[in-house]
PDB file of C-alpha atoms and ligand atoms in Angstrom:
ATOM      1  CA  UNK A   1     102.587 -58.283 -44.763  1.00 79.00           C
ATOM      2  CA  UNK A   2     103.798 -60.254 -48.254  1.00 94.00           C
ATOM      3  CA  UNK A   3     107.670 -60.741 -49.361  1.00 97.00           C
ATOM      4  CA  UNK A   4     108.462 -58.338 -52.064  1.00 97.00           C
ATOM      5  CA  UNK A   5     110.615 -58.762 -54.670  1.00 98.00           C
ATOM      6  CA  UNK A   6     112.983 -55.892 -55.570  1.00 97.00           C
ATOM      7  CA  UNK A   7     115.127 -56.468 -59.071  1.00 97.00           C
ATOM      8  CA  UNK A   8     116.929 -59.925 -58.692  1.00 95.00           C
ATOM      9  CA  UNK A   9     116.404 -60.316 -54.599  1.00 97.00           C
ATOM     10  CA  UNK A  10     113.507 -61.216 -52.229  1.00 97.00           C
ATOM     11  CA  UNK A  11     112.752 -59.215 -49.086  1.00 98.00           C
ATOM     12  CA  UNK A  12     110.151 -60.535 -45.953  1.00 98.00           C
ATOM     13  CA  UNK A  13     108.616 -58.439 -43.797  1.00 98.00           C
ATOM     14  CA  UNK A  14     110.765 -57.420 -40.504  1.00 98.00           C
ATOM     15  CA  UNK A  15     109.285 -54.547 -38.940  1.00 98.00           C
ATOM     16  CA  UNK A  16     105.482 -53.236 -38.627  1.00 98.00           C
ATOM     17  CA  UNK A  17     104.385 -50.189 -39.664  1.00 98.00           C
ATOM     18  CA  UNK A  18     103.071 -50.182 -35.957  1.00 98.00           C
ATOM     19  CA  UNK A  19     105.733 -50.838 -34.207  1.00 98.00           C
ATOM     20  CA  UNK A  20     108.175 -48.288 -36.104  1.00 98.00           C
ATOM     21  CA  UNK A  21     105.514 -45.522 -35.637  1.00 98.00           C
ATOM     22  CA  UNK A  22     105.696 -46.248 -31.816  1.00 98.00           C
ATOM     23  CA  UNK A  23     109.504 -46.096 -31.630  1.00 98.00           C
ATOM     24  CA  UNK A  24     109.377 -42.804 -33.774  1.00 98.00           C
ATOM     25  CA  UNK A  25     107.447 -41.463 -30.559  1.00 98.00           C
ATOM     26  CA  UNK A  26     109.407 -42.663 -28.003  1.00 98.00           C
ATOM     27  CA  UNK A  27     112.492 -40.929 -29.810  1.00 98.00           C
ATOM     28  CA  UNK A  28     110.076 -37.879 -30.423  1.00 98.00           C
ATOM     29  CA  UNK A  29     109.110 -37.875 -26.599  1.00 98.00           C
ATOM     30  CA  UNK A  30     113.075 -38.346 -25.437  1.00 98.00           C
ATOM     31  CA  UNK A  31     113.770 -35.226 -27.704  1.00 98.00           C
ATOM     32  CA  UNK A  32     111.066 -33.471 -26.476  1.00 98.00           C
ATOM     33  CA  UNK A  33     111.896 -33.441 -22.887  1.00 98.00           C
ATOM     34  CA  UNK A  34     116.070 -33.494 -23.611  1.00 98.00           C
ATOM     35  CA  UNK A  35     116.090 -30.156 -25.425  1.00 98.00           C
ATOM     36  CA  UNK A  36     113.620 -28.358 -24.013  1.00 97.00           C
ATOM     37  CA  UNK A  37     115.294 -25.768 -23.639  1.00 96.00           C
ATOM     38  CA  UNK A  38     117.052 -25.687 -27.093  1.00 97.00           C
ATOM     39  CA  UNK A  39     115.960 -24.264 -30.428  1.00 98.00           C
ATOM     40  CA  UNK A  40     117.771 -27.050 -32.165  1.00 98.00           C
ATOM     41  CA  UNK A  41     118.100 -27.394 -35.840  1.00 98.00           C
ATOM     42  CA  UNK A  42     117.352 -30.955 -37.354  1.00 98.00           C
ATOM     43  CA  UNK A  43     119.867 -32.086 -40.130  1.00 98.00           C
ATOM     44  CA  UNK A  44     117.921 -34.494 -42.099  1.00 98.00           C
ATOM     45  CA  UNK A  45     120.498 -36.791 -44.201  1.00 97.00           C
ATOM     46  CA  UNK A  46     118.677 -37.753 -47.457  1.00 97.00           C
ATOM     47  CA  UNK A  47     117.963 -39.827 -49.385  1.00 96.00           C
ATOM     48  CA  UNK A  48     117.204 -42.530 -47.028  1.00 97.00           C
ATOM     49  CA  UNK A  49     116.043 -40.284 -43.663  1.00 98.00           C
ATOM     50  CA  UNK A  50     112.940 -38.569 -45.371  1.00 98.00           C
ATOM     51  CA  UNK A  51     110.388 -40.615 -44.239  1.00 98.00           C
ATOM     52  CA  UNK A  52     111.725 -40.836 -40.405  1.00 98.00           C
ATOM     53  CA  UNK A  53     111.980 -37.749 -40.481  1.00 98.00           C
ATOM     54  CA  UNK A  54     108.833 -36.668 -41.387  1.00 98.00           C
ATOM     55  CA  UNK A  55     107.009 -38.902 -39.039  1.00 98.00           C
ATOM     56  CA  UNK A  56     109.505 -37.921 -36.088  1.00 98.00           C
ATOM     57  CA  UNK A  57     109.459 -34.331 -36.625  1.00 98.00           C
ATOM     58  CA  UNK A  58     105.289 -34.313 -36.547  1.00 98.00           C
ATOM     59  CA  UNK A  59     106.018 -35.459 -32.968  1.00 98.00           C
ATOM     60  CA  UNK A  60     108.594 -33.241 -31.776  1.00 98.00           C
ATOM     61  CA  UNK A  61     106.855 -30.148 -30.018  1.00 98.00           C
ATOM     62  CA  UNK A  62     109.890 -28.008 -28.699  1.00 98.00           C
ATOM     63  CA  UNK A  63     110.691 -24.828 -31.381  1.00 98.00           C
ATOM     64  CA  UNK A  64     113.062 -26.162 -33.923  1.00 98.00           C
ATOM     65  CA  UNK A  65     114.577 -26.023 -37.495  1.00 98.00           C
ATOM     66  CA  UNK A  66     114.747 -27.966 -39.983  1.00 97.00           C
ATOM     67  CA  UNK A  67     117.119 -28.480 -43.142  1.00 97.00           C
ATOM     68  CA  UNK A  68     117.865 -31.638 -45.718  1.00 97.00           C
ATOM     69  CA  UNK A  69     121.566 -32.311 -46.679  1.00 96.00           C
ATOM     70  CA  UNK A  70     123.409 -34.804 -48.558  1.00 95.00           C
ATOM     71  CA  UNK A  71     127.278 -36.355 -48.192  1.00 90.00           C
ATOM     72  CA  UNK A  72     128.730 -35.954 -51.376  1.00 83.00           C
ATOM     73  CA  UNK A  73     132.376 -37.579 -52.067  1.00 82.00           C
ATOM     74  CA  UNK A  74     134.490 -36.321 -54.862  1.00 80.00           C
ATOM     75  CA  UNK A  75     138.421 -36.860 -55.602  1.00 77.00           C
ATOM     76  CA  UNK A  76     140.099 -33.671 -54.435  1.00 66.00           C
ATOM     77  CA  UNK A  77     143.015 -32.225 -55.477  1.00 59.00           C
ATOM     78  CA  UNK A  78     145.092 -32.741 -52.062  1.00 57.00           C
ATOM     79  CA  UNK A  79     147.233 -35.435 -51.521  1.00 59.00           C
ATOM     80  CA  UNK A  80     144.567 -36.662 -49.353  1.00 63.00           C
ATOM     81  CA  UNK A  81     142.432 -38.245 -52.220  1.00 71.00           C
ATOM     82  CA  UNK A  82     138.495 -38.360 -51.220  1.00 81.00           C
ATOM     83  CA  UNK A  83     137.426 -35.523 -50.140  1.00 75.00           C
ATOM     84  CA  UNK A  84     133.387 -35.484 -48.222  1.00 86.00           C
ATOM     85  CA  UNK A  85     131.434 -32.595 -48.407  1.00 90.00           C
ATOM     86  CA  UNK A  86     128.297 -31.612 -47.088  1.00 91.00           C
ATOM     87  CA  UNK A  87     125.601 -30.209 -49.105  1.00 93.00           C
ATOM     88  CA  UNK A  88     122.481 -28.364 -48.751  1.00 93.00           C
ATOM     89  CA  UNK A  89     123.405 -26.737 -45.626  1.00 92.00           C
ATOM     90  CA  UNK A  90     122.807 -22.541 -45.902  1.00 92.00           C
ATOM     91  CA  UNK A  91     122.034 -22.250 -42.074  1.00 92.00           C
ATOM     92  CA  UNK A  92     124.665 -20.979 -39.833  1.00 94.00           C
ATOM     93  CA  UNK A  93     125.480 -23.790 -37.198  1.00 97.00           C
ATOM     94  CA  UNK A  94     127.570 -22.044 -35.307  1.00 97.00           C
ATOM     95  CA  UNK A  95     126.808 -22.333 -31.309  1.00 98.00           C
ATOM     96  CA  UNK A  96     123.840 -23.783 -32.206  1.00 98.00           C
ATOM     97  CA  UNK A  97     122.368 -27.281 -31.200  1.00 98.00           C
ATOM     98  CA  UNK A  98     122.460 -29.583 -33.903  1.00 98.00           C
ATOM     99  CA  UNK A  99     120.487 -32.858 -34.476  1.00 98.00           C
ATOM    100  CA  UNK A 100     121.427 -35.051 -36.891  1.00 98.00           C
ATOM    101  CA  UNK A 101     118.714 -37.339 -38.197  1.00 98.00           C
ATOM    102  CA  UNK A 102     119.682 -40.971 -39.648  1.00 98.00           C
ATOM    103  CA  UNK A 103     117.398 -43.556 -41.543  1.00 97.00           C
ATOM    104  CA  UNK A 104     120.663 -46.099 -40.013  1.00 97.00           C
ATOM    105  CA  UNK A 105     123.975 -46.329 -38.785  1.00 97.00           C
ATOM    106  CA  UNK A 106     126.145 -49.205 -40.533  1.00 96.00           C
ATOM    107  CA  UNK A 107     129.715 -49.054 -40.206  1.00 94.00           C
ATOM    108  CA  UNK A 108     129.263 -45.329 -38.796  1.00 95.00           C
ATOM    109  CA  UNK A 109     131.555 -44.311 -41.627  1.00 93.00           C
ATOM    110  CA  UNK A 110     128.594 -41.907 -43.053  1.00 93.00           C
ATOM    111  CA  UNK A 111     128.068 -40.263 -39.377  1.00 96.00           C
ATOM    112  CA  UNK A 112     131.772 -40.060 -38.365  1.00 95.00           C
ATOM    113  CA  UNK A 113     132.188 -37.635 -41.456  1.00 94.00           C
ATOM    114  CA  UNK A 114     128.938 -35.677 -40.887  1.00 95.00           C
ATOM    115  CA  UNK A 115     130.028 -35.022 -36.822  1.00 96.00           C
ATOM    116  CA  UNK A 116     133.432 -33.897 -37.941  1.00 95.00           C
ATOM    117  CA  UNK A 117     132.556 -31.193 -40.585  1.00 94.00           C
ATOM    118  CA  UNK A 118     129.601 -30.163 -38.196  1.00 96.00           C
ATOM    119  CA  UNK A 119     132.186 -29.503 -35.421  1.00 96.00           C
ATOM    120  CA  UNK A 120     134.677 -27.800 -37.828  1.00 95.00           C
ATOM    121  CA  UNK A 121     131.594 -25.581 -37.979  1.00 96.00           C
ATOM    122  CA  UNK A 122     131.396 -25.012 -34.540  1.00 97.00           C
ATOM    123  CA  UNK A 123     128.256 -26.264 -33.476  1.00 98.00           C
ATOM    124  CA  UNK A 124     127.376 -26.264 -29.722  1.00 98.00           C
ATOM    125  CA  UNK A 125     126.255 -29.556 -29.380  1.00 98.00           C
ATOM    126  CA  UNK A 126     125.763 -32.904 -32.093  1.00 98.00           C
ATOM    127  CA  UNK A 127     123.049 -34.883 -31.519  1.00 98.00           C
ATOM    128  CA  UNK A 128     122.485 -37.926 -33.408  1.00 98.00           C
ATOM    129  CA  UNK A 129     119.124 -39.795 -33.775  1.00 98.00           C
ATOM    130  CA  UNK A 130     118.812 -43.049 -36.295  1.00 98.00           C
ATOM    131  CA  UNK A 131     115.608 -45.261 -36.971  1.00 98.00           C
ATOM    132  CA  UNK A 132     118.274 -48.384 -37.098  1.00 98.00           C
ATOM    133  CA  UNK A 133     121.514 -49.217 -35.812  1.00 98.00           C
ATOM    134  CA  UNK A 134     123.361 -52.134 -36.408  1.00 97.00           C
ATOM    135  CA  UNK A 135     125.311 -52.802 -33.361  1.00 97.00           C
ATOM    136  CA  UNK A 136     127.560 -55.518 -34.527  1.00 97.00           C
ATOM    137  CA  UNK A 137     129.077 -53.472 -37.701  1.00 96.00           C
ATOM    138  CA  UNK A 138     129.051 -50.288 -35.904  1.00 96.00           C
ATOM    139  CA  UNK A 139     132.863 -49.299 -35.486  1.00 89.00           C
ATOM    140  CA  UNK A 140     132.908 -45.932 -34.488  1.00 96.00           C
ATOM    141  CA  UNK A 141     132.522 -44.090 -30.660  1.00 97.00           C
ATOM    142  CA  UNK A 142     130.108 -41.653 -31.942  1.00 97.00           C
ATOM    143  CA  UNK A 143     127.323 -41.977 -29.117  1.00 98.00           C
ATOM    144  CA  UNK A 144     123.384 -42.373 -31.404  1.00 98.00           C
ATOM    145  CA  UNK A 145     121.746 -40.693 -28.886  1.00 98.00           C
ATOM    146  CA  UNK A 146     118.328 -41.927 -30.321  1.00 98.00           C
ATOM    147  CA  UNK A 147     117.507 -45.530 -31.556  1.00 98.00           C
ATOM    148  CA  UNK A 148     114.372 -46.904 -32.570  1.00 98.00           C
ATOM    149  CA  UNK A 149     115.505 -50.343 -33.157  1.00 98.00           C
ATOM    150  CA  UNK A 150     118.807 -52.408 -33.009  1.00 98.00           C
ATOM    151  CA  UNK A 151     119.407 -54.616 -35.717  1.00 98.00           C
ATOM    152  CA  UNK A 152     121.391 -57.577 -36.684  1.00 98.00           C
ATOM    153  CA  UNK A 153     123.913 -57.035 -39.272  1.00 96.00           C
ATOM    154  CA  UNK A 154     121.387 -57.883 -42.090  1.00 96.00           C
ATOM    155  CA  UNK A 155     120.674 -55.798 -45.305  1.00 96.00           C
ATOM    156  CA  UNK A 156     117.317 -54.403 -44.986  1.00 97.00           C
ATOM    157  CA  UNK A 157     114.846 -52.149 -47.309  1.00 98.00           C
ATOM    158  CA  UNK A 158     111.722 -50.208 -46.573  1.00 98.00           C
ATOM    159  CA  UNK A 159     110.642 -47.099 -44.609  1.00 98.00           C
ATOM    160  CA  UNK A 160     113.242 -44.751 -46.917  1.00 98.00           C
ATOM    161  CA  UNK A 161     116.083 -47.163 -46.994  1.00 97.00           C
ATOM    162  CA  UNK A 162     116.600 -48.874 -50.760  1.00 97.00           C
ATOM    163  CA  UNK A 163     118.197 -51.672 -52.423  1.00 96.00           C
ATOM    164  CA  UNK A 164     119.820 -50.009 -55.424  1.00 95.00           C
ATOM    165  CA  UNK A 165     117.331 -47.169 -55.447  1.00 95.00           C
ATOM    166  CA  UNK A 166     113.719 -49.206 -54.876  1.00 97.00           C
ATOM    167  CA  UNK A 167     111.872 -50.095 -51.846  1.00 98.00           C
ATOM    168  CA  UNK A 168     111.774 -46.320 -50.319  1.00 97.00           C
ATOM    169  CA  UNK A 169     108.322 -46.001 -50.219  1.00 98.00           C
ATOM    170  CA  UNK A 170     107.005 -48.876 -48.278  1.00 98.00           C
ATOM    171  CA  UNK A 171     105.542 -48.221 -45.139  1.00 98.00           C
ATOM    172  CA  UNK A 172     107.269 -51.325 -43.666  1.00 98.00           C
ATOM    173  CA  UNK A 173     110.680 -52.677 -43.260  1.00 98.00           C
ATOM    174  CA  UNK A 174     111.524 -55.815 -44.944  1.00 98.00           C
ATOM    175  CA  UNK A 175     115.063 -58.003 -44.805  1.00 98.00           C
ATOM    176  CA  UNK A 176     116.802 -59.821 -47.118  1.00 97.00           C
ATOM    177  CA  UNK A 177     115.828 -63.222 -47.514  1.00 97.00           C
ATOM    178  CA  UNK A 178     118.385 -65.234 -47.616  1.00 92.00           C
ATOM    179  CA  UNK A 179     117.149 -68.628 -47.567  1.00 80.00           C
TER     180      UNK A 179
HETATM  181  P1  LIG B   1     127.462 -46.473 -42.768  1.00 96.94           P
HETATM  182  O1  LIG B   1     128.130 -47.793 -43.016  1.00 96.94           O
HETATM  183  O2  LIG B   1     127.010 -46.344 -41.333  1.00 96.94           O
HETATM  184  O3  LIG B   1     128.302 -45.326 -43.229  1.00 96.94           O
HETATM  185  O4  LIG B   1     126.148 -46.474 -43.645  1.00 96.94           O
HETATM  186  C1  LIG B   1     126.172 -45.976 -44.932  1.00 96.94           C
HETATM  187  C2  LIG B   1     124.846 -45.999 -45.606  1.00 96.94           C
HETATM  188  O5  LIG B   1     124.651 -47.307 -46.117  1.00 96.94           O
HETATM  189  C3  LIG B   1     123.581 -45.711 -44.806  1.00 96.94           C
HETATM  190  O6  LIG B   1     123.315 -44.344 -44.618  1.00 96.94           O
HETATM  191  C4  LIG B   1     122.530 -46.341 -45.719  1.00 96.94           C
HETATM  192  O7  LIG B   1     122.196 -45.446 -46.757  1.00 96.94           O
HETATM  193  C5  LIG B   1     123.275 -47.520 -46.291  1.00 96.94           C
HETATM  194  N1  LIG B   1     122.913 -48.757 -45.589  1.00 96.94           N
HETATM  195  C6  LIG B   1     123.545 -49.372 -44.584  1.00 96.94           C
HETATM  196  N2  LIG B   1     122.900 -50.486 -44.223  1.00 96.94           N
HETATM  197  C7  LIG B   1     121.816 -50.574 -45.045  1.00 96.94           C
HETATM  198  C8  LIG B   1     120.734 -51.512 -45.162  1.00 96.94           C
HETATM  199  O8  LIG B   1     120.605 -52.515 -44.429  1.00 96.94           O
HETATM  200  N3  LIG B   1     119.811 -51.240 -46.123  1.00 96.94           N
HETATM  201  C9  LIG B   1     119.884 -50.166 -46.945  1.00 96.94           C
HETATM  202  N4  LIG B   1     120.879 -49.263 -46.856  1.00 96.94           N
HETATM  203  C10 LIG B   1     121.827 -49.472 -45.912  1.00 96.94           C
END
């Protein structure tokens, strides 16, 4: 695996494509025997999830669903200012078991707001499964059901997540170097 240069920053690899194809099916298996005995719908958060999910979801074998969405944040007129709203979603989640799939969890800011209008929906159940979690900047007591990987609080790019829109497409994950 070579550095890459993205715009004005270098990146070196940090994670095999091997090794994230073998977490994806130790998260696929854990799903697989956990909801057996669901029909759960799969929330897949682009942009940055698309390629975990794909590569999980040709893993999971239990009957499921499967729908894209996106956070959008606008300034509303309430005194509350920022108002998030989910889009995408036309399924009705109501008593239903939901999985929520993450390329990461940061701050949890992003995943906080996603379980809260999911439960204003009335879902049965949230579960939440994320290629990457950063432990140390992770604030919130949202339980990630599903990890691949922990990470250190460093900004990576690769497998779907970007630096100011590039690096989706690699197969690999790479970090920031800082050096
Ligand atoms: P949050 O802080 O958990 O709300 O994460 C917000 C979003 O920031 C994530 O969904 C990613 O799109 C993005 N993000 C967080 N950390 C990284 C990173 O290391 N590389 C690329 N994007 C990141």
């Amino acid at each position: 695996m070579q550095s890459i240069v993205l715009k004005d920053k270098s990146f070196v690899p940090y994670i095999t494509a091997e090794t994230i194809s073998e977490q994806v099916k130790v998260i696929a298996q854990k799903i697989n025997s956990d909801l057996v005995n669901e029909t759960p719908l799969f929330l897949v958060v682009l942009n940055g999830s698309f390629m975990f999910a794909a590569d999980l979801l040709k893993e999971v074998t239990i009957p499921c669903e499967i729908s894209f969405i996106k956070l959008a944040s606008y300034y509303g007129t309430t005194s509350s200012g920022v108002v998030t709203e989910m889009i995408g979603l036309t399924e009705d989640v109501k008593g239903r078991t939901v999985v929520i799939i993450e390329d990461i969890v940061d701050t949890g800011v992003t995943l906080e707001k996603l379980v809260t209008l999911l439960t204003k929906k009335e879902v049965k159940q949230v579960k939440v499964a994320s290629f990457l979690l950063k432990p140390d900047a992770y604030k919130k007591n949202i339980i990630v059901d599903y990890v691949g990987i922990k990470i250190p609080n460093d900004f990576v790019v690769g497998y779907g997540l970007d630096y100011d829109g590039l690096g989706r497409n690699m197969k690999e994950i790479f970090v920031l170097n800082t050096k």
